[in-house]
Amino acid sequence: MAEMLYREALNRAIDECMAADPNVVMLGEDVGLYGGSYRVSEGLVSKYGEKRLIDTPIAELSIVGNAIGMAIGGLRPIAEIMTANFSLLAFDQIINHMAKYRYMSAGKLTLPMVVRFPQGVSKQLAAQHSESYEQMLSAVPGIRVFAAGDPNYAYHALKKAILMDDPVVFIEHELLYNKKGEVDLDAEVDPFKARIVKEGEDLTIVSYLKMVDDVMAAVPEIEKQTGKSCEVIDLQSLNPFDTGTLKASIEKTGRLVVVEEDHKMGGYGAQVVSWAAESLFYALDAAPLRIAGENVPIPYNRKLELASIPTPDKIAAKIIEWGANNGL
Amino acid sequence: MDKLTAEEIYYTMALGRKFEYAAKEHYMTGEISGFLHLDIGQEALSVAAMKAFDHGDVFTTYREHIMAIARGIEPKAVMAELFGKKTGVSEGRGGSMHLFDPSHFFYGGDAIVGGHLPNAVGCAYARKFQESEHGVMAVFGDGATNGGAFFESLNIASAWKLPILFLCENNRYAIGTEITRVAPFLEQAKKAEPYMPTMEVDGNDAVAVYEAIKEAQAYIQKGHGPLFIEAFTYRWEGHSMSDPGSYRSPEEIEIWKRRDPIERMKTVLKERYGVSDAQIEALDQKAQTAVDEAVAFASESPEPEVSELFEHLFVEEVTHG
Ligand SMILES: Cc1ncc(C[n+]2csc(CCOP(=O)(O)OP(=O)(O)O)c2C)c(N)n1
Ligand SMILES: [Mg+2]
């Protein structure tokens, strides 16, 4: 066990993979000399040199496009996009190229690569720096999508992602980089499995990334007001998602709430709810509840910004109200 | 440049710098948040370019407070936006990076590097279409010249002979990356040479910037097609308030501080236009007052209401469906 920050866990995962395999390279804006905008690659350039920690120009299409070419050429690239919103410039490469080369070539091409980026509402970064794209990326066949909610998963899943022969989009949250947590360095972690953050009997709350913390902050109030116990699940892997863990939990509790930060329309939680409605209809005692961001670009003003996304207070209030109306 | 213009430019530069230091101060207290990109050291370029380009639309980036003010947007409305207030130019929705005011033909804050360049080209198409005497000025950093949007914009603007002036503010750095580490040369105008005439100007010399932009404006107005100006300058502060800036040596910063554009303009006022120290002092004082008033206005202004969250998303409200 080691206590470390989320960004340190990511750094350690990359460091260990680079030490173990000379073909692992990392590219992106300010990842080398600067050490990364969120300090994820801090110190790595002095260990592995500029040949492996590649500072790129501001050219996201090329960052991902070059990573694909590097992977075809036999390297194991980690492409860092500074913020989720800029990944849109690379969506053509991610969706038309990275996700499809293997399938289109009948498995002859293999792309062992990772595209990492932080996303989500941080603090007043406004509409072009605050969005979340897991829903769009999870809709694309051919990509694994991981979302790291704590240092332990960040460390293990990033290592697995780098070692994996399939392309992975690895999503981080801007407000988690300084989150501290225990990392069990020797544990065997399956990156495709969800994590039960807290066990409970009466209600399953599914979330991922920073919303897991917000849910956990809301749980005492929910349990106090309803007298019921919540089971909280961090999905971690978004595509595929761990239906086994979800099924067992929902069959136990009979109730499902999904909490996500992205816009509600077309949001990722819709996928979880639709799956539950299709496959666990008779296990559910009430209609599921989705708590998500509003369908509005993220505004700068702090009050409006917080009004646009779920917060612990709102999560608690919505679940308590829903519970009261649904016989919880 | 006449004396009045010279004084106006000096005044706006002084105001701009005081504005930026005030913004920095109120960032420290938490009244301003998010990403705050200061323009200190680059005032000559920001102010003189806006004052010279008086017949057209301006598209620029997130480092745009001074440009917005020089363009005619009230310092109060800019500061209030930084404070996230209802009285801000974007009603608190945009913040420092997103200052837009079509009444001043100012489409300030795009924070996707290079992303506004195709928009500027499209607007130039519209102006040509309308046979307007307006052209377009697209302002961007050295860092934006490495992206696809930049090259696409050069190509389209020149293929269609559009009335657009590309103004590259080369301050040598894109956050922590020195331009020469990710481009084959320092002068980004070289990238535009195959497409259009290019000019180089000392971005810390307000008079030179003003004259170059005036000449460029006349050129694009005549329908000759696009033009490219590269202005060399330097930001004294970090990229944004969250940048420790350790990638630049103190010596390098010192060299550029000695090329202070405001001191240079002060000398021009005195030597070329016979403006007295007392008159300059009065301009500085007036600038300080304007900034103090902007801060007072911003801090006293109300915040937007949560009930306004969905306002301004669409022109037409749809209540059914
Ligand atoms: C497409 C995109 N990629 C990355 C960023 C992050 N970013 C913001 S400003 C910046 C540097 C831009 O440098 P430059 O164009 O030289 O302008 P300067 O900040 O020096 O004025 C970067 C990389 C962004 N905003 N948009
Ligand atoms: Mg620059």
XYZ file of C-alpha atoms and ligand atoms in Angstrom:
676
model
C 0.000 0.000 0.000
C 1.171 3.472 -0.804
C -0.600 6.753 -0.372
C -0.386 9.047 -3.350
C -2.121 11.707 -5.356
C -4.123 10.738 -8.411
C -1.639 12.530 -10.661
C 1.235 10.761 -8.936
C -0.494 7.437 -9.511
C -0.790 8.218 -13.218
C 2.825 9.362 -13.301
C 3.960 6.176 -11.614
C 2.011 3.991 -14.040
C 3.621 5.716 -17.015
C 7.037 5.676 -15.395
C 6.900 1.938 -14.695
C 5.702 1.147 -18.210
C 8.445 3.301 -19.723
C 11.055 1.644 -17.573
C 9.830 -1.810 -18.559
C 9.397 -1.268 -22.272
C 11.600 1.018 -24.399
C 8.844 1.229 -27.004
C 6.544 3.170 -24.707
C 6.546 6.838 -25.691
C 4.387 9.756 -24.656
C 3.430 12.711 -26.810
C 1.392 15.858 -26.327
C 1.513 19.575 -25.639
C 3.926 20.443 -22.839
C 4.293 16.832 -21.700
C 8.096 16.938 -21.777
C 10.080 19.859 -20.412
C 7.040 21.379 -18.736
C 5.983 18.106 -17.156
C 2.370 18.280 -18.320
C -0.281 20.914 -17.573
C -1.512 18.819 -14.678
C 1.982 17.556 -13.865
C 1.174 13.981 -14.841
C 4.471 13.507 -16.698
C 6.557 15.516 -14.245
C 10.158 14.341 -14.082
C 9.824 11.784 -16.853
C 11.744 13.706 -19.504
C 14.855 13.753 -17.335
C 14.621 9.974 -17.018
C 13.667 8.997 -20.541
C 14.708 11.916 -22.715
C 12.999 14.023 -25.325
C 12.906 11.144 -27.766
C 10.349 9.398 -25.578
C 8.652 12.404 -23.970
C 7.663 14.244 -27.097
C 6.586 17.870 -26.891
C 4.279 18.471 -29.813
C 2.965 21.650 -31.367
C -0.678 22.573 -30.727
C -2.020 20.078 -33.229
C -4.381 17.581 -31.639
C -5.273 15.874 -34.890
C -1.599 15.091 -35.331
C -1.048 14.104 -31.711
C -3.544 11.273 -32.061
C -2.844 10.707 -35.757
C 0.887 10.402 -35.126
C 0.270 8.106 -32.188
C -1.696 5.808 -34.494
C 1.205 5.791 -36.941
C 3.676 5.166 -34.145
C 1.588 2.213 -33.006
C 1.487 0.839 -36.543
C 5.240 1.299 -36.638
C 5.773 -0.760 -33.517
C 5.785 1.742 -30.644
C 3.400 1.944 -27.720
C 2.317 5.577 -27.619
C 0.470 7.445 -24.907
C -1.116 10.547 -26.427
C -2.038 13.292 -23.998
C -4.670 15.833 -24.946
C -4.472 18.819 -22.608
C -8.231 19.121 -22.074
C -11.179 17.069 -23.328
C -12.526 19.934 -25.431
C -9.387 19.912 -27.590
C -9.821 16.200 -28.262
C -12.622 17.235 -30.601
C -9.928 18.293 -33.042
C -8.709 14.709 -32.960
C -12.096 13.027 -33.169
C -11.570 12.180 -36.815
C -8.370 10.341 -35.924
C -9.939 8.680 -32.899
C -13.144 7.585 -34.589
C -12.305 7.098 -38.261
C -8.808 5.770 -37.777
C -7.981 4.540 -34.289
C -11.288 2.779 -33.694
C -11.533 1.194 -37.124
C -8.114 0.145 -38.410
C -8.130 -3.194 -36.692
C -11.607 -4.166 -37.814
C -11.246 -2.842 -41.363
C -8.012 -4.779 -41.773
C -9.532 -8.017 -40.496
C -7.289 -7.855 -37.448
C -4.072 -7.357 -39.391
C -3.443 -3.984 -37.810
C -3.085 -3.656 -34.074
C -3.007 -0.318 -32.284
C -1.538 -0.621 -28.809
C -2.107 2.970 -27.745
C -3.739 5.180 -25.159
C -5.323 8.591 -25.580
C -5.528 10.365 -22.216
C -7.284 13.551 -21.320
C -8.785 15.365 -18.356
C -12.364 16.487 -18.638
C -15.241 17.960 -16.734
C -16.143 21.024 -14.772
C -13.201 22.305 -12.813
C -13.584 25.835 -11.501
C -14.932 28.548 -13.780
C -13.068 27.515 -16.905
C -16.212 28.216 -18.944
C -17.807 26.532 -21.927
C -14.763 25.636 -24.023
C -12.791 24.041 -21.184
C -15.333 22.158 -19.084
C -17.048 19.511 -21.113
C -17.219 15.712 -20.898
C -17.128 13.352 -23.856
C -17.412 9.823 -22.472
C -20.871 9.460 -24.002
C -19.644 10.165 -27.539
C -16.552 8.007 -27.231
C -18.423 5.121 -25.651
C -20.737 5.158 -28.650
C -17.859 4.222 -30.957
C -17.178 0.511 -31.452
C -13.501 -0.341 -31.377
C -12.339 1.742 -28.418
C -12.039 0.817 -24.771
C -13.094 3.687 -22.537
C -11.792 3.901 -18.975
C -12.680 6.604 -16.461
C -10.425 6.866 -13.422
C -12.210 7.892 -10.241
C -9.416 7.349 -7.707
C -5.639 6.899 -7.480
C -5.794 3.118 -7.194
C -7.739 2.648 -10.393
C -5.745 5.423 -12.069
C -2.521 3.539 -11.414
C -3.666 0.042 -12.295
C -5.942 0.831 -15.196
C -3.463 3.151 -16.884
C -0.782 0.487 -16.651
C -3.153 -2.068 -18.114
C -4.196 0.377 -20.806
C -0.592 0.955 -21.850
C 0.140 -2.771 -21.913
C -3.079 -3.620 -23.725
C -2.935 -4.180 -27.469
C -6.224 -2.384 -28.120
C -6.713 1.372 -28.267
C -7.923 2.904 -25.023
C -9.368 6.306 -24.307
C -8.386 7.011 -20.734
C -10.486 9.722 -19.132
C -9.386 11.687 -16.090
C -11.198 14.442 -14.227
C -9.600 17.830 -13.732
C -10.590 18.058 -10.103
C -9.160 14.665 -9.192
C -5.471 15.292 -9.872
C -4.789 16.297 -6.291
C -7.018 13.651 -4.762
C -5.099 11.491 -2.322
C -5.716 7.797 -1.896
C -4.273 4.414 -1.114
C -2.786 2.529 -4.012
C -2.327 -1.190 -3.560
C 0.697 -1.579 -5.799
C 0.715 -5.365 -5.711
C -2.975 -5.919 -6.272
C -4.233 -7.551 -9.443
C -6.846 -5.101 -10.743
C -9.132 -5.930 -13.645
C -9.614 -2.566 -15.383
C -12.919 -3.694 -16.866
C -14.540 -4.249 -13.466
C -16.627 -1.757 -11.573
C -15.779 -1.003 -7.951
C -18.222 -1.148 -5.085
C -17.271 1.984 -3.197
C -19.781 1.402 -0.429
C -22.053 -1.546 0.169
C -25.732 -1.051 0.895
C -29.059 -2.814 0.739
C -31.809 -0.559 -0.531
C -30.642 1.490 -3.441
C -27.880 1.279 -6.042
C -26.198 4.531 -7.043
C -23.972 4.207 -10.092
C -21.485 6.875 -11.022
C -17.922 7.464 -12.259
C -15.111 10.017 -12.195
C -15.591 12.922 -9.798
C -19.314 12.340 -9.355
C -18.477 9.289 -7.239
C -17.068 11.642 -4.609
C -20.111 13.882 -4.851
C -22.384 10.873 -4.427
C -20.388 9.739 -1.406
C -20.720 13.238 0.042
C -24.484 13.041 -0.448
C -24.947 9.557 1.006
C -25.000 10.440 4.750
C -27.839 12.901 4.186
C -29.757 10.449 1.978
C -29.394 7.669 4.523
C -30.329 9.965 7.384
C -33.451 11.278 5.666
C -34.672 7.982 4.211
C -33.430 5.528 6.808
C -32.256 3.317 3.936
C -28.780 2.238 2.914
C -27.114 3.080 -0.374
C -24.773 0.929 -2.421
C -22.410 3.119 -4.400
C -20.684 1.826 -7.521
C -17.862 3.443 -9.467
C -18.207 2.075 -12.995
C -14.547 2.737 -13.915
C -14.756 1.045 -17.297
C -17.378 2.763 -19.451
C -17.054 0.663 -22.570
C -17.566 -2.122 -21.941
C -19.297 -1.617 -18.617
C -19.471 -4.206 -15.887
C -23.031 -5.459 -16.143
C -22.301 -8.325 -13.765
C -21.541 -6.096 -10.801
C -24.478 -3.836 -11.645
C -26.880 -6.726 -12.015
C -25.968 -8.251 -8.677
C -26.395 -4.905 -6.960
C -29.699 -4.005 -8.607
C -31.124 -7.460 -7.929
C -30.273 -6.898 -4.281
C -31.592 -3.333 -3.953
C -34.297 -3.166 -6.629
C -33.474 0.482 -7.278
C -31.151 2.302 -9.623
C -29.869 5.856 -9.674
C -27.225 6.994 -12.148
C -25.290 10.179 -11.476
C -23.142 11.799 -14.157
C -21.722 15.263 -14.791
C -22.188 15.407 -18.569
C -25.263 16.925 -20.208
C -28.366 14.846 -19.574
C -29.447 14.692 -23.217
C -27.615 11.745 -24.716
C -25.572 11.407 -21.541
C -23.763 8.229 -20.623
C -26.234 7.342 -17.876
C -28.952 6.874 -20.484
C -27.046 3.813 -21.634
C -26.973 2.307 -18.153
C -30.655 2.982 -17.571
C -31.649 1.607 -20.947
C -29.651 -1.539 -20.292
C -31.324 -1.936 -16.885
C -34.779 -1.364 -18.372
C -34.140 -3.967 -21.048
C -32.540 -6.622 -18.959
C -33.561 -6.071 -15.335
C -37.078 -4.705 -15.662
C -38.577 -7.170 -13.197
C -35.810 -6.660 -10.671
C -36.615 -2.954 -10.428
C -39.060 -1.752 -7.781
C -39.260 1.746 -9.220
C -38.391 3.663 -12.343
C -34.671 4.469 -12.348
C -33.508 8.005 -11.675
C -30.942 9.895 -13.727
C -29.130 12.847 -12.234
C -26.999 14.661 -14.790
C -25.725 18.015 -15.964
C -28.170 20.454 -17.508
C -28.440 20.734 -21.285
C -26.518 23.965 -21.431
C -22.913 24.970 -22.145
C -20.982 25.404 -18.900
C -21.124 29.062 -17.839
C -18.256 30.979 -16.191
C -20.077 32.484 -13.224
C -19.634 30.140 -10.262
C -23.276 30.161 -9.246
C -24.435 29.336 -12.757
C -21.657 26.810 -13.191
C -22.754 24.907 -10.098
C -26.361 25.184 -11.227
C -25.407 23.424 -14.450
C -24.054 20.235 -12.853
C -24.966 17.860 -10.033
C -23.596 18.757 -6.583
C -23.818 16.764 -3.340
C -26.742 18.871 -2.124
C -28.687 18.443 -5.324
C -27.907 14.743 -5.522
C -29.192 14.225 -1.986
C -32.307 16.327 -2.551
C -33.195 14.610 -5.814
C -32.724 11.120 -4.451
C -34.696 11.897 -1.287
C -37.556 13.330 -3.329
C -37.492 10.450 -5.791
C -37.421 7.989 -2.897
C -40.441 9.644 -1.282
C -42.403 9.424 -4.527
C -41.350 5.862 -5.215
C -41.961 4.097 -1.929
C -38.314 3.947 -0.827
C 0.063 59.298 -36.684
C -1.297 62.559 -35.330
C -0.731 63.731 -31.788
C -4.237 62.943 -30.657
C -3.948 59.360 -31.843
C -0.556 59.005 -30.222
C -1.942 60.223 -26.913
C -4.958 57.982 -27.253
C -2.754 54.967 -27.889
C -0.509 55.791 -24.960
C -3.492 56.304 -22.699
C -5.085 52.997 -23.712
C -1.810 51.125 -23.230
C -1.404 52.606 -19.761
C -5.010 51.775 -19.004
C -4.526 48.247 -20.337
C -1.541 47.543 -18.141
C -3.214 48.937 -15.026
C -6.292 46.920 -15.919
C -4.236 43.725 -16.124
C -2.494 44.346 -12.812
C -5.872 45.027 -11.222
C -7.215 41.787 -12.698
C -4.214 39.947 -11.280
C -4.812 41.456 -7.866
C -8.479 40.479 -7.878
C -7.614 36.998 -9.078
C -5.499 36.621 -5.954
C -8.478 37.554 -3.790
C -10.683 35.041 -5.597
C -13.061 37.589 -7.085
C -11.832 36.543 -10.528
C -11.407 32.834 -11.224
C -10.848 30.335 -14.009
C -8.069 30.901 -16.502
C -6.770 34.463 -16.558
C -4.286 35.277 -19.342
C -2.551 38.606 -18.894
C -1.331 40.733 -21.786
C 1.286 42.708 -19.846
C 4.269 43.475 -22.079
C 2.211 43.177 -25.258
C 0.176 46.368 -24.891
C 1.630 48.140 -27.922
C 0.503 45.383 -30.213
C -2.923 44.918 -28.681
C -3.753 48.597 -28.550
C -2.193 49.927 -31.743
C -3.595 47.085 -33.845
C -7.131 47.762 -32.624
C -6.842 51.516 -33.031
C -5.450 51.189 -36.550
C -7.914 48.598 -37.756
C -10.993 50.782 -37.605
C -12.818 49.382 -40.627
C -13.516 45.822 -39.909
C -14.238 42.851 -37.737
C -11.780 41.451 -35.226
C -11.500 37.800 -34.276
C -9.109 37.007 -31.476
C -8.196 34.704 -28.614
C -8.482 34.363 -24.858
C -5.716 36.928 -24.171
C -7.983 39.754 -25.163
C -8.902 42.105 -22.324
C -6.791 44.973 -23.624
C -7.866 44.447 -27.220
C -11.504 44.537 -26.142
C -10.948 47.814 -24.329
C -8.932 49.301 -27.178
C -11.722 48.305 -29.500
C -14.109 50.459 -27.499
C -15.726 48.066 -25.061
C -16.036 49.787 -21.680
C -13.377 48.724 -19.152
C -16.260 48.385 -16.691
C -18.001 45.807 -18.867
C -14.759 43.875 -19.312
C -13.867 43.894 -15.617
C -17.419 42.938 -14.679
C -17.130 39.972 -17.032
C -13.932 38.880 -15.307
C -15.824 39.099 -12.023
C -18.593 36.930 -13.547
C -21.195 39.657 -13.137
C -24.463 40.278 -14.909
C -23.163 43.650 -16.118
C -20.211 42.009 -17.863
C -19.962 42.115 -21.624
C -21.014 38.438 -21.762
C -23.287 38.699 -18.694
C -20.914 36.580 -16.633
C -21.293 33.545 -18.845
C -17.998 33.862 -20.673
C -15.433 35.203 -18.239
C -11.963 36.399 -19.130
C -11.596 34.167 -22.171
C -14.875 34.970 -23.895
C -15.500 38.660 -24.536
C -17.780 39.221 -27.500
C -19.356 42.454 -28.675
C -20.725 42.568 -32.223
C -21.608 46.246 -31.777
C -17.855 46.808 -31.858
C -17.317 44.090 -34.454
C -15.306 42.298 -31.795
C -15.447 38.547 -31.535
C -12.953 38.353 -28.786
C -12.621 35.333 -26.870
C -12.166 32.060 -28.569
C -10.201 29.707 -26.363
C -9.687 26.873 -28.825
C -6.264 27.659 -30.227
C -6.602 28.405 -33.944
C -10.301 27.580 -33.854
C -11.397 31.123 -34.653
C -9.337 31.398 -37.833
C -11.821 29.629 -40.120
C -14.540 31.805 -38.567
C -12.568 34.931 -39.444
C -12.149 33.669 -43.001
C -15.873 33.040 -43.255
C -16.618 36.528 -42.032
C -14.199 37.908 -44.633
C -16.176 35.997 -47.251
C -19.358 37.656 -45.982
C -17.762 41.110 -46.155
C -16.590 40.504 -49.705
C -20.003 39.120 -50.600
C -21.602 42.301 -49.260
C -19.070 44.452 -51.109
C -18.456 46.046 -47.747
C -15.502 48.261 -47.085
C -15.010 46.206 -43.936
C -12.262 43.671 -43.867
C -11.411 41.213 -41.122
C -8.465 40.989 -38.775
C -7.661 37.613 -37.258
C -5.308 37.760 -34.286
C -3.563 34.642 -33.017
C -0.413 33.489 -31.285
C 2.674 31.760 -32.590
C 1.272 28.547 -31.152
C -1.764 28.656 -33.419
C 0.356 28.556 -36.569
C 1.088 24.855 -36.143
C -2.459 23.620 -36.398
C -4.465 22.539 -39.377
C -7.020 25.329 -39.041
C -4.244 27.854 -39.651
C -3.063 26.325 -42.918
C -6.596 25.757 -44.135
C -7.346 29.405 -43.442
C -4.298 30.686 -45.323
C -5.195 28.555 -48.293
C -8.859 29.490 -48.502
C -8.264 33.184 -47.849
C -5.734 33.371 -50.654
C -7.608 31.101 -53.088
C -10.681 33.295 -52.746
C -8.791 36.605 -52.391
C -10.599 37.459 -49.185
C -10.185 40.768 -47.356
C -8.478 39.426 -44.266
C -5.428 40.425 -42.307
C -3.731 37.654 -40.374
C -1.963 39.161 -37.382
C 0.390 36.764 -35.645
C 1.483 37.803 -32.161
C 4.735 35.967 -31.871
C 5.680 36.011 -28.201
C 7.869 32.936 -28.699
C 5.972 30.670 -26.372
C 2.854 28.558 -26.368
C 2.483 27.945 -22.649
C 5.828 26.268 -21.879
C 6.800 25.368 -25.427
C 9.215 27.647 -27.215
C 8.123 27.996 -30.817
C 11.468 26.921 -32.245
C 11.138 23.539 -30.515
C 8.016 22.670 -32.493
C 8.419 24.679 -35.709
C 11.442 24.778 -38.017
C 11.974 28.544 -37.652
C 11.179 31.481 -35.403
C 9.411 33.559 -38.046
C 5.957 32.139 -38.567
C 5.286 34.506 -41.463
C 7.363 32.097 -43.532
C 4.429 29.726 -43.418
C 2.245 32.312 -45.125
C 4.738 33.367 -47.804
C 3.491 30.992 -50.506
C -0.023 32.362 -50.091
C 0.128 36.119 -49.511
C 2.357 39.117 -48.896
C 3.869 39.133 -45.429
C 5.244 41.892 -43.227
C 7.227 41.847 -40.048
C 6.913 44.439 -37.314
C 8.327 45.127 -33.882
C 5.324 44.363 -31.724
C 6.627 46.494 -28.875
C 6.706 49.603 -31.024
C 3.186 51.013 -31.031
C 3.876 53.466 -33.842
C 5.288 50.767 -36.099
C 2.371 48.458 -35.361
C -0.128 51.221 -36.033
C 1.417 52.120 -39.358
C 1.750 48.528 -40.504
C -1.873 47.752 -39.696
C -3.106 50.930 -41.383
C -1.228 49.979 -44.518
C -2.549 46.422 -44.322
C -6.102 47.611 -43.836
C -5.867 49.753 -46.959
C -4.406 46.827 -48.882
C -7.157 44.365 -48.033
C -9.822 47.029 -48.585
C -8.636 47.355 -52.182
C -9.536 43.730 -52.850
C -5.994 42.444 -53.271
C -6.710 39.491 -51.047
C -5.225 38.570 -47.677
C -2.120 39.841 -45.957
C -0.010 38.493 -43.112
C 1.689 40.533 -40.414
C 3.917 39.023 -37.804
C 4.583 41.100 -34.719
C 7.280 40.051 -32.283
C 6.604 40.663 -28.624
C 6.792 38.987 -25.233
C 4.456 38.384 -22.327
C 5.956 39.380 -19.005
C 3.707 37.166 -16.940
C 3.126 33.426 -17.062
C 0.838 31.954 -19.702
C -2.059 32.204 -17.271
C -2.304 32.673 -13.535
C -1.816 28.934 -13.066
C 1.521 28.856 -14.904
C 4.638 29.005 -12.730
C 6.576 30.013 -15.854
C 9.783 28.258 -14.899
C 10.691 27.506 -18.518
C 11.905 31.077 -19.122
C 15.050 32.463 -17.575
C 14.886 35.610 -15.429
C 17.511 37.106 -17.753
C 15.313 36.588 -20.783
C 12.349 38.215 -19.056
C 14.596 41.091 -17.972
C 15.744 41.740 -21.554
C 12.154 42.068 -22.661
C 11.190 44.240 -19.732
C 13.835 46.664 -20.895
C 11.917 46.832 -24.187
C 8.852 48.029 -22.319
C 6.358 49.179 -24.959
C 4.800 51.739 -22.632
C 8.098 53.419 -21.829
C 8.820 53.507 -25.546
C 5.526 55.157 -26.333
C 6.118 57.640 -23.556
C 9.397 58.624 -25.186
C 7.658 59.006 -28.534
C 5.059 61.283 -26.971
C 7.712 63.467 -25.434
C 10.242 63.570 -28.234
C 8.061 63.518 -31.305
C 4.936 65.248 -30.097
C 6.275 67.509 -27.358
C 3.959 66.130 -24.703
C 5.109 67.222 -21.256
C 5.743 65.019 -18.246
C 2.806 66.641 -16.529
C 0.514 65.803 -19.421
C 1.691 62.198 -19.374
C 1.151 62.088 -15.662
C -2.401 63.299 -16.240
C -3.012 60.525 -18.786
C -1.695 57.946 -16.320
C -3.926 59.363 -13.656
C -6.957 59.234 -15.910
C -6.142 55.617 -16.772
C -5.866 54.721 -13.097
C -9.216 56.334 -12.410
C -10.847 54.387 -15.226
C -9.454 51.134 -13.832
C -10.489 51.970 -10.281
C -13.974 52.738 -11.517
C -14.074 49.502 -13.481
C -13.133 47.494 -10.395
C -15.656 49.309 -8.223
C -18.343 48.769 -10.840
C -17.470 45.092 -11.184
C -17.455 44.421 -7.479
C -20.722 46.271 -6.858
C -22.557 44.696 -9.791
C -25.016 41.851 -9.223
C -24.378 38.301 -10.285
C -26.616 36.690 -12.868
C -29.542 34.751 -11.414
C -29.625 30.973 -11.536
C -33.021 31.310 -13.220
C -31.171 32.781 -16.226
C -29.119 29.631 -16.775
C -30.853 28.701 -20.013
C -31.123 32.204 -21.404
C -29.230 32.932 -24.605
C -28.946 29.333 -25.731
C -31.336 29.763 -28.651
C -32.997 32.639 -30.430
C -36.297 30.831 -30.488
C -37.713 29.155 -27.416
C -39.392 25.820 -28.095
C -41.781 24.768 -25.380
C -43.245 21.677 -26.988
C -41.668 18.517 -28.387
C -6.940 23.383 -29.623
C -6.327 23.772 -28.346
N -5.264 23.069 -27.895
C -4.670 23.398 -26.744
C -5.118 24.445 -26.005
C -4.450 24.821 -24.688
N -3.737 26.090 -24.847
C -4.319 27.246 -24.524
S -3.375 28.534 -24.915
C -2.147 27.558 -25.488
C -0.911 28.184 -26.012
C -1.167 29.086 -27.144
O -0.017 29.761 -27.487
P -0.023 30.933 -28.541
O -0.922 30.595 -29.671
O 1.376 31.237 -28.867
O -0.696 32.152 -27.780
P -0.198 32.915 -26.474
O -0.814 32.205 -25.322
O 1.270 32.919 -26.465
O -0.783 34.289 -26.573
C -2.500 26.221 -25.386
C -1.654 25.101 -25.778
C -6.247 25.144 -26.488
N -6.792 26.167 -25.803
N -6.815 24.798 -27.658
Mg 2.647 32.578 -27.979
